[in-house]
């Protein structure tokens, strides 16, 4: 089957025991003064984003330059940032990304923000670390279509790169050092101060009545069985279509097979890494195939295929309102 971290299992009691909004000691007031369920760190399935990791500034700076450098691609046109645009929520907001020579990929590019919290990288989890992930696009013929030998040769012709690498790595430019520098920069891409994080930390008037009610329904309907923890997802694998066959009415592609492509195990067919919901309001379209254009579409699909429920229009509207509270800040500005 698929792995579920112990930390997630410890939170299951939250899903089993419904919140009681009528309990006096469990209510607080929203922006409009109405009383709502009070949440607190340690009692809730969702945790605030932890402090940004302490990283070597020179290594982060080097990784940032590499992340934005199109010379990592064979035609010198595609960089990591081409598909993971930091001004677009760490994605390209396309259903499928375009690589060298106009090649189109077969999976939706996930956000790079907060990727350091993920249990693995890529939708099928084939990379165990950000360092391992960095090599994937470089060698993928539909993305950068290059090789480490080609990339290293290009970078060694750049005197500024030579000096930067020597300051950080005694052995200079190498595939492992390139991957580590990029991964270090990506670990710096955290988005703190989402309004829901601020609410968890005690700012009880930062959310509206609808946003708080949306969170209550998000929990009570069972969404937190997969979307929980500090990443609000990203820490486990799950089948797409627990309560219904999402792929029934179409011919599944190779990408639709999910972790089956990695493990070859039948029980891993259509199993994917659960995506983070942090900044989800700014990272459309949704799912591995980009088939849900809006959050409203995505919530309806999740209700049907993951929860086995036909969510009401009010359920969907309120849950979407809650999801908008999960947008954090990058360089002091809320992601939009």
CSV table of C-alpha atoms in Angstrom, one decimal:
chain,number,residue,atom,x,y,z
A,1,UNK,CA,0.0,0.0,0.0
A,2,UNK,CA,1.1,3.6,0.5
A,3,UNK,CA,3.0,5.1,3.5
A,4,UNK,CA,1.4,7.2,6.1
A,5,UNK,CA,3.7,9.0,8.5
A,6,UNK,CA,3.3,8.3,12.2
A,7,UNK,CA,2.7,12.0,12.7
A,8,UNK,CA,-0.4,11.8,10.5
A,9,UNK,CA,-1.7,8.8,12.5
A,10,UNK,CA,-1.4,10.8,15.7
A,11,UNK,CA,-3.8,13.3,14.3
A,12,UNK,CA,-6.6,10.9,13.3
A,13,UNK,CA,-8.5,11.5,16.5
A,14,UNK,CA,-9.2,14.9,15.2
A,15,UNK,CA,-11.1,13.5,12.2
A,16,UNK,CA,-13.0,10.9,14.2
A,17,UNK,CA,-14.3,13.2,16.9
A,18,UNK,CA,-16.3,16.0,15.3
A,19,UNK,CA,-15.8,19.6,16.6
A,20,UNK,CA,-18.6,20.8,18.8
A,21,UNK,CA,-19.1,24.5,18.0
A,22,UNK,CA,-21.7,24.7,20.9
A,23,UNK,CA,-19.1,24.0,23.6
A,24,UNK,CA,-18.6,27.4,25.4
A,25,UNK,CA,-14.9,27.0,25.9
A,26,UNK,CA,-14.3,26.2,22.2
A,27,UNK,CA,-15.6,29.3,20.6
A,28,UNK,CA,-14.1,32.7,19.6
A,29,UNK,CA,-15.1,35.7,17.5
A,30,UNK,CA,-14.5,36.3,13.8
A,31,UNK,CA,-14.0,39.6,12.1
A,32,UNK,CA,-17.7,40.4,12.3
A,33,UNK,CA,-18.0,39.5,16.0
A,34,UNK,CA,-19.8,36.2,15.4
A,35,UNK,CA,-18.8,33.3,17.6
A,36,UNK,CA,-17.1,30.3,16.1
A,37,UNK,CA,-15.0,27.3,16.9
A,38,UNK,CA,-11.7,28.2,18.5
A,39,UNK,CA,-8.7,26.3,17.3
A,40,UNK,CA,-5.3,25.9,18.9
A,41,UNK,CA,-1.9,24.5,18.0
A,42,UNK,CA,-1.6,20.9,19.1
A,43,UNK,CA,-5.4,20.2,19.0
A,44,UNK,CA,-5.9,20.8,15.3
A,45,UNK,CA,-4.9,18.7,12.2
A,46,UNK,CA,-3.3,21.7,10.6
A,47,UNK,CA,-0.2,23.2,12.1
A,48,UNK,CA,1.4,26.6,11.4
A,49,UNK,CA,4.3,26.8,9.0
A,50,UNK,CA,7.5,26.2,11.0
A,51,UNK,CA,10.3,28.9,11.0
A,52,UNK,CA,12.3,29.1,7.8
A,53,UNK,CA,15.4,26.7,8.0
A,54,UNK,CA,18.8,28.2,8.7
A,55,UNK,CA,20.6,28.0,5.4
A,56,UNK,CA,24.0,29.3,4.3
A,57,UNK,CA,23.3,32.6,2.5
A,58,UNK,CA,26.0,32.2,-0.2
A,59,UNK,CA,24.6,28.7,-1.0
A,60,UNK,CA,21.1,30.1,-1.2
A,61,UNK,CA,22.3,32.9,-3.5
A,62,UNK,CA,24.1,30.5,-5.8
A,63,UNK,CA,21.1,28.2,-5.9
A,64,UNK,CA,18.8,31.1,-6.7
A,65,UNK,CA,21.0,32.0,-9.7
A,66,UNK,CA,21.0,28.4,-10.9
A,67,UNK,CA,17.2,28.2,-10.5
A,68,UNK,CA,16.8,31.1,-12.8
A,69,UNK,CA,19.5,30.2,-15.3
A,70,UNK,CA,18.2,28.9,-18.7
A,71,UNK,CA,21.6,27.5,-19.5
A,72,UNK,CA,20.6,24.4,-17.6
A,73,UNK,CA,18.5,23.5,-20.6
A,74,UNK,CA,19.9,22.2,-23.9
A,75,UNK,CA,18.5,25.2,-25.9
A,76,UNK,CA,19.4,27.8,-23.3
A,77,UNK,CA,15.7,28.9,-23.0
A,78,UNK,CA,14.2,26.9,-20.1
A,79,UNK,CA,15.1,27.4,-16.5
A,80,UNK,CA,13.6,25.9,-13.3
A,81,UNK,CA,11.7,29.2,-12.9
A,82,UNK,CA,10.0,28.7,-16.3
A,83,UNK,CA,7.7,26.1,-14.8
A,84,UNK,CA,8.0,27.3,-11.2
A,85,UNK,CA,7.5,31.0,-11.5
A,86,UNK,CA,7.8,32.6,-8.0
A,87,UNK,CA,5.5,35.4,-9.1
A,88,UNK,CA,2.8,32.8,-10.0
A,89,UNK,CA,2.7,30.9,-6.7
A,90,UNK,CA,5.7,28.8,-7.7
A,91,UNK,CA,4.0,27.3,-10.7
A,92,UNK,CA,3.4,28.4,-14.3
A,93,UNK,CA,-0.4,28.3,-14.0
A,94,UNK,CA,-0.6,26.1,-17.1
A,95,UNK,CA,-2.3,22.7,-17.3
A,96,UNK,CA,0.9,21.3,-18.7
A,97,UNK,CA,4.3,23.0,-18.9
A,98,UNK,CA,6.2,23.7,-22.1
A,99,UNK,CA,9.8,22.6,-22.4
A,100,UNK,CA,12.5,22.8,-25.1
A,101,UNK,CA,11.5,22.8,-28.7
A,102,UNK,CA,7.8,23.4,-27.7
A,103,UNK,CA,7.6,20.0,-26.1
A,104,UNK,CA,4.5,19.7,-23.7
A,105,UNK,CA,4.7,17.7,-20.5
A,106,UNK,CA,2.0,15.3,-19.2
A,107,UNK,CA,1.7,16.4,-15.6
A,108,UNK,CA,0.8,19.7,-14.0
A,109,UNK,CA,3.8,21.5,-12.4
A,110,UNK,CA,3.4,21.5,-8.6
A,111,UNK,CA,4.3,24.6,-6.6
A,112,UNK,CA,8.0,24.9,-5.5
A,113,UNK,CA,7.0,26.9,-2.4
A,114,UNK,CA,7.3,24.9,0.8
A,115,UNK,CA,8.5,21.9,-1.1
A,116,UNK,CA,11.0,21.2,1.6
A,117,UNK,CA,8.1,19.9,3.7
A,118,UNK,CA,7.2,17.2,1.2
A,119,UNK,CA,7.7,13.5,2.0
A,120,UNK,CA,9.0,13.2,-1.6
A,121,UNK,CA,9.1,15.1,-4.8
A,122,UNK,CA,7.0,14.9,-8.0
A,123,UNK,CA,3.4,13.7,-8.1
A,124,UNK,CA,4.5,10.1,-8.1
A,125,UNK,CA,7.1,10.6,-5.4
A,126,UNK,CA,10.0,9.2,-7.5
A,127,UNK,CA,12.5,11.6,-6.0
A,128,UNK,CA,13.2,11.2,-2.4
A,129,UNK,CA,14.8,14.6,-1.9
A,130,UNK,CA,15.0,18.1,-3.5
A,131,UNK,CA,18.5,17.3,-4.6
A,132,UNK,CA,17.3,14.2,-6.4
A,133,UNK,CA,14.4,16.1,-7.9
A,134,UNK,CA,16.8,18.8,-9.4
A,135,UNK,CA,18.2,16.2,-11.8
A,136,UNK,CA,14.9,15.2,-13.2
A,137,UNK,CA,13.9,18.2,-15.4
A,138,UNK,CA,17.5,18.7,-16.6
A,139,UNK,CA,17.5,15.2,-18.2
A,140,UNK,CA,13.8,15.1,-19.2
A,141,UNK,CA,13.6,15.5,-23.0
A,142,UNK,CA,10.2,17.3,-22.6
A,143,UNK,CA,11.6,19.8,-20.1
A,144,UNK,CA,15.2,20.9,-20.3
A,145,UNK,CA,16.5,18.1,-22.5
A,146,UNK,CA,20.1,18.4,-21.3
A,147,UNK,CA,22.6,16.4,-19.2
A,148,UNK,CA,24.9,17.2,-16.3
A,149,UNK,CA,27.9,16.9,-18.6
A,150,UNK,CA,26.5,19.6,-20.9
A,151,UNK,CA,25.4,21.8,-17.9
A,152,UNK,CA,28.7,21.6,-16.2
A,153,UNK,CA,30.6,22.4,-19.4
A,154,UNK,CA,28.5,25.6,-19.9
A,155,UNK,CA,28.9,26.8,-16.3
A,156,UNK,CA,32.6,26.2,-16.2
A,157,UNK,CA,32.9,28.8,-19.0
A,158,UNK,CA,31.4,31.4,-16.6
A,159,UNK,CA,34.1,32.9,-14.4
A,160,UNK,CA,31.6,34.3,-12.0
A,161,UNK,CA,30.1,30.8,-11.5
A,162,UNK,CA,33.6,29.4,-11.1
A,163,UNK,CA,34.3,31.9,-8.3
A,164,UNK,CA,30.9,31.4,-6.6
A,165,UNK,CA,31.2,27.6,-6.6
A,166,UNK,CA,34.7,27.7,-5.2
A,167,UNK,CA,33.5,29.9,-2.3
A,168,UNK,CA,30.8,27.4,-1.4
A,169,UNK,CA,32.2,24.1,-2.5
A,170,UNK,CA,35.9,23.2,-2.3
A,171,UNK,CA,35.6,20.9,-5.4
A,172,UNK,CA,33.9,23.6,-7.5
A,173,UNK,CA,31.3,22.9,-10.1
A,174,UNK,CA,29.9,19.4,-10.2
A,175,UNK,CA,26.5,17.8,-10.8
A,176,UNK,CA,26.1,17.1,-7.0
A,177,UNK,CA,27.0,20.6,-6.1
A,178,UNK,CA,24.6,22.1,-8.7
A,179,UNK,CA,21.8,20.0,-7.4
A,180,UNK,CA,22.5,20.8,-3.7
A,181,UNK,CA,22.7,24.5,-4.4
A,182,UNK,CA,19.3,24.5,-6.2
A,183,UNK,CA,17.8,22.4,-3.4
A,184,UNK,CA,19.1,24.7,-0.8
A,185,UNK,CA,17.5,27.7,-2.5
A,186,UNK,CA,14.2,25.8,-2.8
A,187,UNK,CA,14.3,25.0,0.9
A,188,UNK,CA,14.4,28.8,1.5
A,189,UNK,CA,11.1,29.2,-0.4
A,190,UNK,CA,8.8,29.2,2.6
A,191,UNK,CA,5.6,31.3,2.7
A,192,UNK,CA,4.9,32.3,6.3
A,193,UNK,CA,2.1,34.4,7.8
A,194,UNK,CA,-0.9,32.9,6.0
A,195,UNK,CA,-4.0,34.3,7.8
A,196,UNK,CA,-4.9,30.8,9.0
A,197,UNK,CA,-1.4,30.4,10.5
A,198,UNK,CA,-1.9,33.8,12.3
A,199,UNK,CA,-5.3,32.6,13.6
A,200,UNK,CA,-3.7,29.4,14.9
A,201,UNK,CA,-1.1,31.5,16.7
A,202,UNK,CA,-3.7,33.6,18.5
A,203,UNK,CA,-5.0,36.4,16.1
A,204,UNK,CA,-8.6,35.4,16.6
A,205,UNK,CA,-10.1,38.3,14.6
A,206,UNK,CA,-8.1,37.7,11.4
A,207,UNK,CA,-10.7,35.4,9.8
A,208,UNK,CA,-14.2,36.1,8.7
A,209,UNK,CA,-17.3,34.1,9.7
A,210,UNK,CA,-17.5,32.3,6.4
A,211,UNK,CA,-13.7,31.4,6.5
A,212,UNK,CA,-14.1,29.9,10.0
A,213,UNK,CA,-17.2,28.0,9.0
A,214,UNK,CA,-15.4,26.8,5.9
A,215,UNK,CA,-12.6,25.4,8.1
A,216,UNK,CA,-15.1,23.7,10.3
A,217,UNK,CA,-16.7,22.0,7.3
A,218,UNK,CA,-13.2,21.2,5.9
A,219,UNK,CA,-12.5,19.2,9.1
A,220,UNK,CA,-16.0,17.7,9.6
A,221,UNK,CA,-16.2,16.4,6.0
A,222,UNK,CA,-12.9,14.6,6.5
A,223,UNK,CA,-10.6,16.7,4.2
A,224,UNK,CA,-8.0,16.7,6.9
A,225,UNK,CA,-7.5,12.9,6.6
A,226,UNK,CA,-5.1,13.8,3.8
A,227,UNK,CA,-4.6,17.5,4.0
A,228,UNK,CA,-3.0,18.1,7.4
A,229,UNK,CA,0.2,19.0,9.2
A,230,UNK,CA,2.4,22.0,8.5
A,231,UNK,CA,2.2,21.4,4.8
A,232,UNK,CA,-1.5,20.9,4.8
A,233,UNK,CA,-0.7,17.9,2.6
A,234,UNK,CA,2.5,16.7,1.0
A,235,UNK,CA,3.3,14.3,3.7
A,236,UNK,CA,1.7,11.1,2.4
A,237,UNK,CA,0.5,9.2,-0.7
A,238,UNK,CA,-3.1,8.5,-1.4
A,239,UNK,CA,-5.2,7.0,-4.2
A,240,UNK,CA,-7.0,9.4,-6.5
A,241,UNK,CA,-10.5,7.9,-6.4
A,242,UNK,CA,-11.0,6.3,-3.0
A,243,UNK,CA,-14.8,6.6,-3.2
A,244,UNK,CA,-15.2,6.5,-7.0
A,245,UNK,CA,-13.3,5.7,-10.2
A,246,UNK,CA,-12.0,9.1,-11.3
A,247,UNK,CA,-10.4,7.5,-14.4
A,248,UNK,CA,-13.5,5.4,-15.4
A,249,UNK,CA,-14.7,7.5,-18.3
A,250,UNK,CA,-11.3,8.1,-20.0
A,251,UNK,CA,-8.3,6.2,-21.2
A,252,UNK,CA,-5.7,6.7,-18.5
A,253,UNK,CA,-2.3,8.0,-19.6
A,254,UNK,CA,1.0,6.9,-18.2
A,255,UNK,CA,1.0,9.9,-15.9
A,256,UNK,CA,-2.4,8.8,-14.5
A,257,UNK,CA,-0.8,5.6,-13.2
A,258,UNK,CA,0.9,7.5,-10.4
A,259,UNK,CA,3.3,5.6,-8.1
A,260,UNK,CA,2.7,2.4,-10.2
A,261,UNK,CA,5.2,3.9,-12.6
A,262,UNK,CA,7.7,3.9,-9.7
A,263,UNK,CA,7.0,0.7,-7.8
A,264,UNK,CA,5.3,-1.5,-10.4
A,265,UNK,CA,2.9,-2.6,-7.7
A,266,UNK,CA,-0.8,-2.8,-8.6
A,267,UNK,CA,-1.9,-1.3,-5.3
A,268,UNK,CA,0.0,1.8,-6.3
A,269,UNK,CA,-1.9,2.4,-9.5
A,270,UNK,CA,-3.5,5.9,-9.4
A,271,UNK,CA,-1.7,6.7,-6.1
A,272,UNK,CA,-0.2,10.1,-5.9
A,273,UNK,CA,1.6,12.3,-3.4
A,274,UNK,CA,-1.1,14.4,-1.7
A,275,UNK,CA,-0.5,18.0,-2.8
A,276,UNK,CA,0.0,20.8,-0.3
A,277,UNK,CA,-2.9,23.2,0.1
A,278,UNK,CA,-0.6,26.1,1.1
A,279,UNK,CA,-1.1,28.9,-1.4
A,280,UNK,CA,-3.7,26.8,-3.3
A,281,UNK,CA,-5.7,29.8,-4.2
A,282,UNK,CA,-2.9,31.1,-6.5
A,283,UNK,CA,-1.7,27.8,-8.0
A,284,UNK,CA,-4.5,26.8,-10.4
A,285,UNK,CA,-5.2,24.6,-12.3
A,286,UNK,CA,-5.4,21.6,-10.0
A,287,UNK,CA,-4.6,17.9,-9.7
A,288,UNK,CA,-1.8,16.0,-11.5
A,289,UNK,CA,-3.6,16.4,-14.8
A,290,UNK,CA,-4.6,20.0,-14.3
A,291,UNK,CA,-8.2,19.0,-15.1
A,292,UNK,CA,-9.8,21.3,-12.4
A,293,UNK,CA,-9.6,24.9,-13.5
A,294,UNK,CA,-10.8,26.5,-10.3
A,295,UNK,CA,-10.9,25.8,-6.6
A,296,UNK,CA,-14.6,25.4,-6.8
A,297,UNK,CA,-14.1,22.6,-9.4
A,298,UNK,CA,-11.4,21.0,-7.3
A,299,UNK,CA,-13.5,20.9,-4.1
A,300,UNK,CA,-16.4,19.4,-5.9
A,301,UNK,CA,-14.2,16.6,-7.4
A,302,UNK,CA,-12.6,15.9,-4.1
A,303,UNK,CA,-16.0,15.6,-2.4
A,304,UNK,CA,-17.2,13.1,-5.0
A,305,UNK,CA,-14.1,10.9,-5.5
A,306,UNK,CA,-12.2,11.2,-2.2
A,307,UNK,CA,-15.0,11.6,0.3
A,308,UNK,CA,-18.0,10.0,-1.5
A,309,UNK,CA,-20.1,13.1,-0.9
A,310,UNK,CA,-22.1,15.4,-3.1
A,311,UNK,CA,-21.0,18.6,-1.3
A,312,UNK,CA,-23.7,21.3,-1.2
A,313,UNK,CA,-23.1,24.6,-3.0
A,314,UNK,CA,-22.8,26.2,0.5
A,315,UNK,CA,-20.2,23.6,1.5
A,316,UNK,CA,-18.2,24.3,-1.5
A,317,UNK,CA,-18.4,28.1,-1.2
A,318,UNK,CA,-17.4,28.1,2.5
A,319,UNK,CA,-14.5,25.6,2.0
A,320,UNK,CA,-13.2,27.7,-0.9
A,321,UNK,CA,-13.4,30.7,1.4
A,322,UNK,CA,-11.3,28.9,4.0
A,323,UNK,CA,-8.7,27.8,1.4
A,324,UNK,CA,-8.1,31.4,0.5
A,325,UNK,CA,-6.8,31.9,4.1
A,326,UNK,CA,-3.9,29.6,3.3
A,327,UNK,CA,-2.0,32.0,1.1
A,328,UNK,CA,1.3,33.0,2.7
A,329,UNK,CA,3.9,35.7,2.2
A,330,UNK,CA,6.9,35.7,-0.1
A,331,UNK,CA,9.4,38.6,0.3
A,332,UNK,CA,7.0,40.4,2.6
A,333,UNK,CA,4.0,40.3,0.2
A,334,UNK,CA,1.0,37.9,0.3
A,335,UNK,CA,1.1,35.7,-2.8
A,336,UNK,CA,-1.5,36.6,-5.4
